[in-house]
PDB file of C-alpha atoms and ligand atoms in Angstrom:
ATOM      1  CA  UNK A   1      44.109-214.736 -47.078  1.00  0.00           C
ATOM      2  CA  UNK A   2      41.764-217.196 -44.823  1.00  0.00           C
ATOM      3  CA  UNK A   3      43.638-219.326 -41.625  1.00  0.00           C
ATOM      4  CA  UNK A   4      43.160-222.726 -41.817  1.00  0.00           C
ATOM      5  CA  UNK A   5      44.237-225.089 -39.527  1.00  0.00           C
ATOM      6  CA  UNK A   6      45.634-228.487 -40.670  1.00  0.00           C
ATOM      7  CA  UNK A   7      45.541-230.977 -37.681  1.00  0.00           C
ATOM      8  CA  UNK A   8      48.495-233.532 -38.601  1.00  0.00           C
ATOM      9  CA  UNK A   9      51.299-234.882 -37.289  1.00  0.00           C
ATOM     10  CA  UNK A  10      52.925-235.934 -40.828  1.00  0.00           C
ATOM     11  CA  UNK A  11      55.311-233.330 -42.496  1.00  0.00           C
ATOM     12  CA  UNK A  12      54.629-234.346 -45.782  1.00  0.00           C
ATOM     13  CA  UNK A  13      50.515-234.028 -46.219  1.00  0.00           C
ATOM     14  CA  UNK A  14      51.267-230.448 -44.517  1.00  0.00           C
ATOM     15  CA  UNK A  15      53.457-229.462 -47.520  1.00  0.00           C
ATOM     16  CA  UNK A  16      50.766-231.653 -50.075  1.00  0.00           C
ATOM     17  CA  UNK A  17      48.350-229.296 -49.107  1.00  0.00           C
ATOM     18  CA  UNK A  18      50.269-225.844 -48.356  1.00  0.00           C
ATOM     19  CA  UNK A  19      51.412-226.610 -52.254  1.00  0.00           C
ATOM     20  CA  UNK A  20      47.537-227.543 -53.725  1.00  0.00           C
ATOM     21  CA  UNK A  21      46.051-224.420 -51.487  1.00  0.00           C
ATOM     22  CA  UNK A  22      48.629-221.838 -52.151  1.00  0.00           C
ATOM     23  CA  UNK A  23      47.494-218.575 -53.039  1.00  0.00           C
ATOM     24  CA  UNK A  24      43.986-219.430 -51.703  1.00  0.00           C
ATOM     25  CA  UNK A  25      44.449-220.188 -48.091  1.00  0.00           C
ATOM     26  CA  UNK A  26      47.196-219.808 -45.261  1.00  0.00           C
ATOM     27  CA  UNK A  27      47.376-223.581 -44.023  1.00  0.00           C
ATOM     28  CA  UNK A  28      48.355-223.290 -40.424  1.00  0.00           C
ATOM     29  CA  UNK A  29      49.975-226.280 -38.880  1.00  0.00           C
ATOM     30  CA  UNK A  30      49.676-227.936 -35.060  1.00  0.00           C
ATOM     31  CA  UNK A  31      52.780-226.320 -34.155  1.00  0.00           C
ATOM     32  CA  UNK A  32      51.384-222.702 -35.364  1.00  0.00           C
ATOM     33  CA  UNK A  33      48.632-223.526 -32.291  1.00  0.00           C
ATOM     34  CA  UNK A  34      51.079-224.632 -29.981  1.00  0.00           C
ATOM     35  CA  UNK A  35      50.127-228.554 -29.949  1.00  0.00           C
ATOM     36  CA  UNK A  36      52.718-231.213 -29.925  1.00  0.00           C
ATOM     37  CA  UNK A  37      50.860-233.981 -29.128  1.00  0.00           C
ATOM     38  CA  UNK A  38      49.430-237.125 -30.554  1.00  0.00           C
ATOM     39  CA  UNK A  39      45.975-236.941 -31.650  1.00  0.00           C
ATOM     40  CA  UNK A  40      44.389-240.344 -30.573  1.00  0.00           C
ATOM     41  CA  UNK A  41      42.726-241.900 -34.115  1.00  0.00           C
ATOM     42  CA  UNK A  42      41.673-245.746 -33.005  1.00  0.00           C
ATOM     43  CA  UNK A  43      38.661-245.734 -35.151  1.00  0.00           C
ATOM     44  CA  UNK A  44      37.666-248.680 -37.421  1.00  0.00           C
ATOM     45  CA  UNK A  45      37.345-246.509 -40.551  1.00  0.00           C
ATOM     46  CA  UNK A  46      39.349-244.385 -42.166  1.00  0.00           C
ATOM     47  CA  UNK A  47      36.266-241.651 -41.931  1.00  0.00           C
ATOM     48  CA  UNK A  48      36.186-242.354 -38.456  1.00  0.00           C
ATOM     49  CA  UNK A  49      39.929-241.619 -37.691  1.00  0.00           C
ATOM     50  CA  UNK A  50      39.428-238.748 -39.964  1.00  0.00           C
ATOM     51  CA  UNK A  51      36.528-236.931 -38.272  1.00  0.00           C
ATOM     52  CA  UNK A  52      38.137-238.379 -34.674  1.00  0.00           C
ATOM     53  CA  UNK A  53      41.646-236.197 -35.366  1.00  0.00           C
ATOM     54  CA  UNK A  54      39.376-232.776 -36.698  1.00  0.00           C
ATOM     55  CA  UNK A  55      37.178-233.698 -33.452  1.00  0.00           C
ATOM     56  CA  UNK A  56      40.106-233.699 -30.966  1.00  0.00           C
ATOM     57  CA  UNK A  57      41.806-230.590 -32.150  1.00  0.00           C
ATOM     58  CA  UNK A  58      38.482-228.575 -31.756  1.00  0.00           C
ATOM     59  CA  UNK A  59      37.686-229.465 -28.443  1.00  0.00           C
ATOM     60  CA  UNK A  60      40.700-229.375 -26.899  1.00  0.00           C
ATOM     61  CA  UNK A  61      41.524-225.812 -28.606  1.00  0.00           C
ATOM     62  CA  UNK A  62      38.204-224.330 -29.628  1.00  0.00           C
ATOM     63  CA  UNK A  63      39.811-224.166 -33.331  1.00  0.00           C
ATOM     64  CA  UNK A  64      38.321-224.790 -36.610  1.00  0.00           C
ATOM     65  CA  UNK A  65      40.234-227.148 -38.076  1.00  0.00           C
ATOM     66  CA  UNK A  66      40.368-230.068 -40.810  1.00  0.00           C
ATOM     67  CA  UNK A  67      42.062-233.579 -40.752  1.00  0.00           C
ATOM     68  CA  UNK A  68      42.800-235.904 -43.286  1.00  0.00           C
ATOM     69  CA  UNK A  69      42.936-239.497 -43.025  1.00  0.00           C
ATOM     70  CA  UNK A  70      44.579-241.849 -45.470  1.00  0.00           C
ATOM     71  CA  UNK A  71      44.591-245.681 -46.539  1.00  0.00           C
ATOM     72  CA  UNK A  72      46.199-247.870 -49.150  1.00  0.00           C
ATOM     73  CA  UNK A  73      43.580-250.705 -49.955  1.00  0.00           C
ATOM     74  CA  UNK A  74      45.063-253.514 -51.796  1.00  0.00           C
ATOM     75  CA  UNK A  75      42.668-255.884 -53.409  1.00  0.00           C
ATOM     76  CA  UNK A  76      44.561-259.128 -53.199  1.00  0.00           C
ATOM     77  CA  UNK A  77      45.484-258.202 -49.567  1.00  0.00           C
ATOM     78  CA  UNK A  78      41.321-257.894 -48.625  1.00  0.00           C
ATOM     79  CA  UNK A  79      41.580-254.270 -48.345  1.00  0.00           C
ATOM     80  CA  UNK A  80      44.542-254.379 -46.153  1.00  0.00           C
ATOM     81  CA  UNK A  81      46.830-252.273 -44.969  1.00  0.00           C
ATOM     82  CA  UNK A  82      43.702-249.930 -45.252  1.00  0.00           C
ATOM     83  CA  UNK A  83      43.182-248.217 -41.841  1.00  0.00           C
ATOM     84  CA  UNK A  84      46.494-249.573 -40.719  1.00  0.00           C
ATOM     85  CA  UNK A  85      48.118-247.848 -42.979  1.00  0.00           C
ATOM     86  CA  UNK A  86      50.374-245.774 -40.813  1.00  0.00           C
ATOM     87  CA  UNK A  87      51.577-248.583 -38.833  1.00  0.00           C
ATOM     88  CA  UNK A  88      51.114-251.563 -40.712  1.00  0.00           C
ATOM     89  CA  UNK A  89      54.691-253.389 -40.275  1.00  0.00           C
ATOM     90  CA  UNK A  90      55.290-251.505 -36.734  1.00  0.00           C
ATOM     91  CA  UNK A  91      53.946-249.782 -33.902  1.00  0.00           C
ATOM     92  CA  UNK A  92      55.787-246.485 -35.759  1.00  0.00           C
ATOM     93  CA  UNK A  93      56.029-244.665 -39.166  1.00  0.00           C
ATOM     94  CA  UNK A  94      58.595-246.707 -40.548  1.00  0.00           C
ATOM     95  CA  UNK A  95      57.300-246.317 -44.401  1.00  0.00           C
ATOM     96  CA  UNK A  96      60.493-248.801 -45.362  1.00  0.00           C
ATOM     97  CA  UNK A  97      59.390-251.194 -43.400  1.00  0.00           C
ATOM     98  CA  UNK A  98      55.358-250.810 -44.689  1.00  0.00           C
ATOM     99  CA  UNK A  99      56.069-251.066 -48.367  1.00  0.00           C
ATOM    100  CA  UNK A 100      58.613-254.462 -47.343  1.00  0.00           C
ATOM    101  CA  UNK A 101      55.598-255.652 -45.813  1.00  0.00           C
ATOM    102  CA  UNK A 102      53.078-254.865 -48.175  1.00  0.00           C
ATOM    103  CA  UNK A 103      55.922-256.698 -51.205  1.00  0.00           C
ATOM    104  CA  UNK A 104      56.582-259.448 -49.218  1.00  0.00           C
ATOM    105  CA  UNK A 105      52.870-259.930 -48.973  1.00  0.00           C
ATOM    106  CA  UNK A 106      52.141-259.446 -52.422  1.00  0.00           C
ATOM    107  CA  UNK A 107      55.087-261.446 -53.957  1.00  0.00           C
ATOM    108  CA  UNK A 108      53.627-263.844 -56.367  1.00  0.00           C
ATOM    109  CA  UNK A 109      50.655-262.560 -56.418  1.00  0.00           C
ATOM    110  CA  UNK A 110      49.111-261.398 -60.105  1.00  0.00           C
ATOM    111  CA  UNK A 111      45.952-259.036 -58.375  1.00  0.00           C
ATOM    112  CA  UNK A 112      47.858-255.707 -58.132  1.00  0.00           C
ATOM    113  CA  UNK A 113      45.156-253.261 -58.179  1.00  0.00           C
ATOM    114  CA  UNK A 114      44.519-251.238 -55.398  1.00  0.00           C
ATOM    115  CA  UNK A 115      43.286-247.485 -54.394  1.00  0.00           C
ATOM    116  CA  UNK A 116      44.302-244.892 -52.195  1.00  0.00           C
ATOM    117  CA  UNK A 117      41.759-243.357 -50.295  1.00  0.00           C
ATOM    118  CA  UNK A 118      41.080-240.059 -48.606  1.00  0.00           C
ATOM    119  CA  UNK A 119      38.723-238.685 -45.878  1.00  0.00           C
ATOM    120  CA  UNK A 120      39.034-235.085 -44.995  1.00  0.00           C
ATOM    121  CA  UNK A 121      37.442-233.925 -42.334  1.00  0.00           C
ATOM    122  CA  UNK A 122      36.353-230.182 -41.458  1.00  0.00           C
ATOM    123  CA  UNK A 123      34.706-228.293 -38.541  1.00  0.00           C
ATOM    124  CA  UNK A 124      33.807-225.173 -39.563  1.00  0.00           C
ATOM    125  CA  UNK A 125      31.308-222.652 -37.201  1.00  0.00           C
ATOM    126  CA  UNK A 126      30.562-226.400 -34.665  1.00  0.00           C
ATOM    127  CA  UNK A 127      29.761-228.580 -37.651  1.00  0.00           C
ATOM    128  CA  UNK A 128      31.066-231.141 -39.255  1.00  0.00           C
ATOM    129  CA  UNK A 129      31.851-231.808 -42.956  1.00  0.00           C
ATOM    130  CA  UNK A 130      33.745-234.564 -44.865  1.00  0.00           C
ATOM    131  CA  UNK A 131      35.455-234.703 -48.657  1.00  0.00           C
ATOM    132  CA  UNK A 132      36.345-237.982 -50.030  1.00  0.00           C
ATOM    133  CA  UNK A 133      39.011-238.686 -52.725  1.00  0.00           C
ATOM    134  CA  UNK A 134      40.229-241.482 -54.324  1.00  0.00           C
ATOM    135  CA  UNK A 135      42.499-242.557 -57.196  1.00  0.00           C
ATOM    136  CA  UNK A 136      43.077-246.287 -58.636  1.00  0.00           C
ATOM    137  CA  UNK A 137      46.140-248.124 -59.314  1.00  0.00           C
ATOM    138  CA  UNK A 138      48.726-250.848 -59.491  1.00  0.00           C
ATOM    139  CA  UNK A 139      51.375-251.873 -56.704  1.00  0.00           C
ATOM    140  CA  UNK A 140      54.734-252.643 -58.379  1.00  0.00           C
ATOM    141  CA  UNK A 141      56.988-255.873 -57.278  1.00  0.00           C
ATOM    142  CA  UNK A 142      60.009-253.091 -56.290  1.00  0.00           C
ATOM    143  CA  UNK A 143      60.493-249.617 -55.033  1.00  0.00           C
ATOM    144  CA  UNK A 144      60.247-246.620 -58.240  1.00  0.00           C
ATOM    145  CA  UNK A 145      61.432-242.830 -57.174  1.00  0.00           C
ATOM    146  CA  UNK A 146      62.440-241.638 -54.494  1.00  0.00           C
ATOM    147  CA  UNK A 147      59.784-238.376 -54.252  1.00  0.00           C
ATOM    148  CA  UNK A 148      56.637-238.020 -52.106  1.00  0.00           C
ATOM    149  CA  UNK A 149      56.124-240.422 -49.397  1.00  0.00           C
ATOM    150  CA  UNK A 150      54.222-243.723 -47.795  1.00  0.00           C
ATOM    151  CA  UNK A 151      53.781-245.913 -50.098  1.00  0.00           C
ATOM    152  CA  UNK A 152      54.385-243.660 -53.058  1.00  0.00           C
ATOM    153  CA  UNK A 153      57.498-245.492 -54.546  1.00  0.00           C
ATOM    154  CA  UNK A 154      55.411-248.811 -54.800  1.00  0.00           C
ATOM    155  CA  UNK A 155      51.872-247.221 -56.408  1.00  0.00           C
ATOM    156  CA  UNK A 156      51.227-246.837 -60.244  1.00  0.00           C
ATOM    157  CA  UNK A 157      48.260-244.749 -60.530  1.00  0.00           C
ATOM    158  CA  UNK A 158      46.310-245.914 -63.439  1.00  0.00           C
ATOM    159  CA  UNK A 159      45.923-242.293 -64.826  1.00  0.00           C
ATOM    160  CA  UNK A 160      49.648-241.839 -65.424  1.00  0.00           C
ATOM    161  CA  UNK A 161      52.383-242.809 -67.906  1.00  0.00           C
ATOM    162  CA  UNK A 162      53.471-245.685 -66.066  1.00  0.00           C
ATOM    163  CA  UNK A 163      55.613-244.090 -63.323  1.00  0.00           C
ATOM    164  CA  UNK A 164      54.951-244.278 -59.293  1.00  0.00           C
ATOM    165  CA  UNK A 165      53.555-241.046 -57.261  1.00  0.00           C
ATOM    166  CA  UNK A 166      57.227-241.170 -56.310  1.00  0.00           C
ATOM    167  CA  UNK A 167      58.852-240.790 -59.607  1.00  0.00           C
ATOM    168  CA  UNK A 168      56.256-237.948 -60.088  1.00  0.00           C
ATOM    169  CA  UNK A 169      56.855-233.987 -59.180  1.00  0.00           C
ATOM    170  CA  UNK A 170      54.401-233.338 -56.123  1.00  0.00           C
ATOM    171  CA  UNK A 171      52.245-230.895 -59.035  1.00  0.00           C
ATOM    172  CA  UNK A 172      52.141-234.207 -61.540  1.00  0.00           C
ATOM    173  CA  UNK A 173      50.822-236.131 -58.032  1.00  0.00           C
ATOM    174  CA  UNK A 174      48.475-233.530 -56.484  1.00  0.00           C
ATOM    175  CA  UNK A 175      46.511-233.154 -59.708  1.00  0.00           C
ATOM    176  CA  UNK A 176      45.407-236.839 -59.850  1.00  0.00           C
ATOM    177  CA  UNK A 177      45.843-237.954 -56.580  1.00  0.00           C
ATOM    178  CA  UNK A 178      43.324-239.240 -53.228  1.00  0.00           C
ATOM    179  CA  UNK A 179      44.376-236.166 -51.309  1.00  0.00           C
ATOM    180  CA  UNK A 180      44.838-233.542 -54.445  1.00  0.00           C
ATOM    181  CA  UNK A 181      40.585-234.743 -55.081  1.00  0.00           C
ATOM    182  CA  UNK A 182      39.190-234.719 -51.635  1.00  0.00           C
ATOM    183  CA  UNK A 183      41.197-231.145 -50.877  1.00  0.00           C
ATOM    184  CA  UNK A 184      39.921-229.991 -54.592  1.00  0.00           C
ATOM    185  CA  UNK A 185      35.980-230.486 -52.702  1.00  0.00           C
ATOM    186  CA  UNK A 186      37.344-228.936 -49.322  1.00  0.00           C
ATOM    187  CA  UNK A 187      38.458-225.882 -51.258  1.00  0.00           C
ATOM    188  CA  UNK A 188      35.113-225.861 -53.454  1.00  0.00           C
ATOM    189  CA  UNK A 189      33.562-225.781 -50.018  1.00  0.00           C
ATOM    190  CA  UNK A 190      35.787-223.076 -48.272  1.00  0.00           C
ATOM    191  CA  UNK A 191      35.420-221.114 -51.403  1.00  0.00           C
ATOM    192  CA  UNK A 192      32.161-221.056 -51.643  1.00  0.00           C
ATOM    193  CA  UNK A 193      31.527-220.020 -47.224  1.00  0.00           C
TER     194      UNK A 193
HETATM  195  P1  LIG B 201      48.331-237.720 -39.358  1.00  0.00           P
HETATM  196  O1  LIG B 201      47.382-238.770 -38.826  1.00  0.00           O
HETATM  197  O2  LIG B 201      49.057-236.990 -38.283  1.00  0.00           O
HETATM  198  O3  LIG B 201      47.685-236.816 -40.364  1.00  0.00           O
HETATM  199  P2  LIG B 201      49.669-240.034 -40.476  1.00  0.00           P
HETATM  200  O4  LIG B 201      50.991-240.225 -41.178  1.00  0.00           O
HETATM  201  O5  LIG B 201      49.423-240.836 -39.230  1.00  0.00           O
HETATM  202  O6  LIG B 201      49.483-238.475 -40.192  1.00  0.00           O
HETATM  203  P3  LIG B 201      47.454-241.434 -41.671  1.00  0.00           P
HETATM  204  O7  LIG B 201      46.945-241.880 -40.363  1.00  0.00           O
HETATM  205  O8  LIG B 201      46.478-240.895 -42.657  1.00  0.00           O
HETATM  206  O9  LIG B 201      48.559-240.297 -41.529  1.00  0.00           O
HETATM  207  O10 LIG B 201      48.324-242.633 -42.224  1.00  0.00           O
HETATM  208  C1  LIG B 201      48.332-242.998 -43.471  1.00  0.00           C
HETATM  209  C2  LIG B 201      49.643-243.625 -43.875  1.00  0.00           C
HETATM  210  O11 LIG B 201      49.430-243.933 -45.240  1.00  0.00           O
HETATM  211  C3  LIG B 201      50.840-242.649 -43.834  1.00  0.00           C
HETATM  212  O12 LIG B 201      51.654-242.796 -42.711  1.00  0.00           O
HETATM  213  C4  LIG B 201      51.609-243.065 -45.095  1.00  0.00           C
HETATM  214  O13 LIG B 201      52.447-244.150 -44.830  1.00  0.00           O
HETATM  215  C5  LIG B 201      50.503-243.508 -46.017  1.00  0.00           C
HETATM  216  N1  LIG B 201      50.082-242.405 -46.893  1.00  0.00           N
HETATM  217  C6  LIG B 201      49.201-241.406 -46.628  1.00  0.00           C
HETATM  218  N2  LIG B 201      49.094-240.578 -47.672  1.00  0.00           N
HETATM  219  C7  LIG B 201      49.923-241.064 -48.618  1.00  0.00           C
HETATM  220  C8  LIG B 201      50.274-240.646 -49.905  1.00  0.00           C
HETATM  221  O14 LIG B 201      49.762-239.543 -50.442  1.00  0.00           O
HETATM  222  N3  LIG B 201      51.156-241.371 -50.581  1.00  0.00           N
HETATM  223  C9  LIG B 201      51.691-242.494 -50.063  1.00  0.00           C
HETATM  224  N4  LIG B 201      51.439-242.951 -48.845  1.00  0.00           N
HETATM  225  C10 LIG B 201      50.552-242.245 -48.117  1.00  0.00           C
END
């Protein structure tokens, strides 16, 4: 089975994808090359973070690699928390105090739709490739499930029956989600290499 090296700091994408590439590819993780650092991603865009992270990894240890870069978009909140994301209520990953943010900014408000999107980003033989995914929904006015992670307990993906990513096994989530879509293409691509 092909190496491929997943450049993230977050726990939970690295199991997402180990699950949605099983059988198909060994995903190798930061630690697995011996980093422990903080990949800078201060771009604008979500692309931009994403191709920024892949970027970093491969020229500081001459690895192909891919990234992934997420955002929540909320409609009624002008595409916010977006590329903040991550650290939208503090300069940490403090996903409690996101989704309190993101409910206390959406309380009253009738606009729920919003979309998760995803940017991977590959580099692959010194070039550069990205997948996109995507997947439409509704933000609820309180916390569902306790599964997944980010913003899951607070996101009704329109495709469902009516529960959050985080009342949803990670399967159920992976095969309609942002990240489950854009890896789908990645995989296409590595397949097809
Ligand atoms: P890396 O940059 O190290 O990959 P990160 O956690 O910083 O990890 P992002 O910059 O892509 O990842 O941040 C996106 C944030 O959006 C993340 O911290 C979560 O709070 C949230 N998020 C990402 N994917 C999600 C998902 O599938 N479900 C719910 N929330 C998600």
């Amino acid at each position: 089975m092909k190496d491929i090296i997943f450049a993230t700091n977050n726990a939970h994408k690295l199991e997402e994808l180990r699950q949605i590439l099983a059988g198909r590819f060994n995903v190798l993780s930061l630690a697995d090359i011996d980093c422990h650092e903080d990949i800078p991603e201060t771009a604008p865009t979500i692309e931009g973070n994403a191709v920024m992270k892949a970027q970093w990894i491969h020229e500081h240890y001459g690895v192909d690699c891919f990234s992934d870069d997420t955002g929540l978009e909320i409609d009624a909140l002008g595409g916010e928390p977006g590329v903040h994301s991550a650290r939208y209520a503090t300069d940490g990953h403090d996903n409690i105090a996101n989704i309190n943010k993101v409910l206390t900014k959406m309380a009253g408000v009738t606009d729920r739709t919003a979309r998760f999107r995803t940017v991977i980003a590959l580099i692959m033989d010194g070039e550069l490739h990205t997948f996109k995914g995507e997947v439409e929904g509704r933000i609820l006015t309180e916390r569902h499930g306790e599964g997944g992670f980010g913003y899951d307990s607070i996101f009704q993906p329109v495709e469902g029956d009516g529960r959050t990513f985080g009342e949803m096994s990670a399967q159920e989530k992976n095969a309609i989600s942002h990240r489950g879509r854009a890896v789908a293409r990645l995989a296409e691509f590595l397949s097809s290499r």
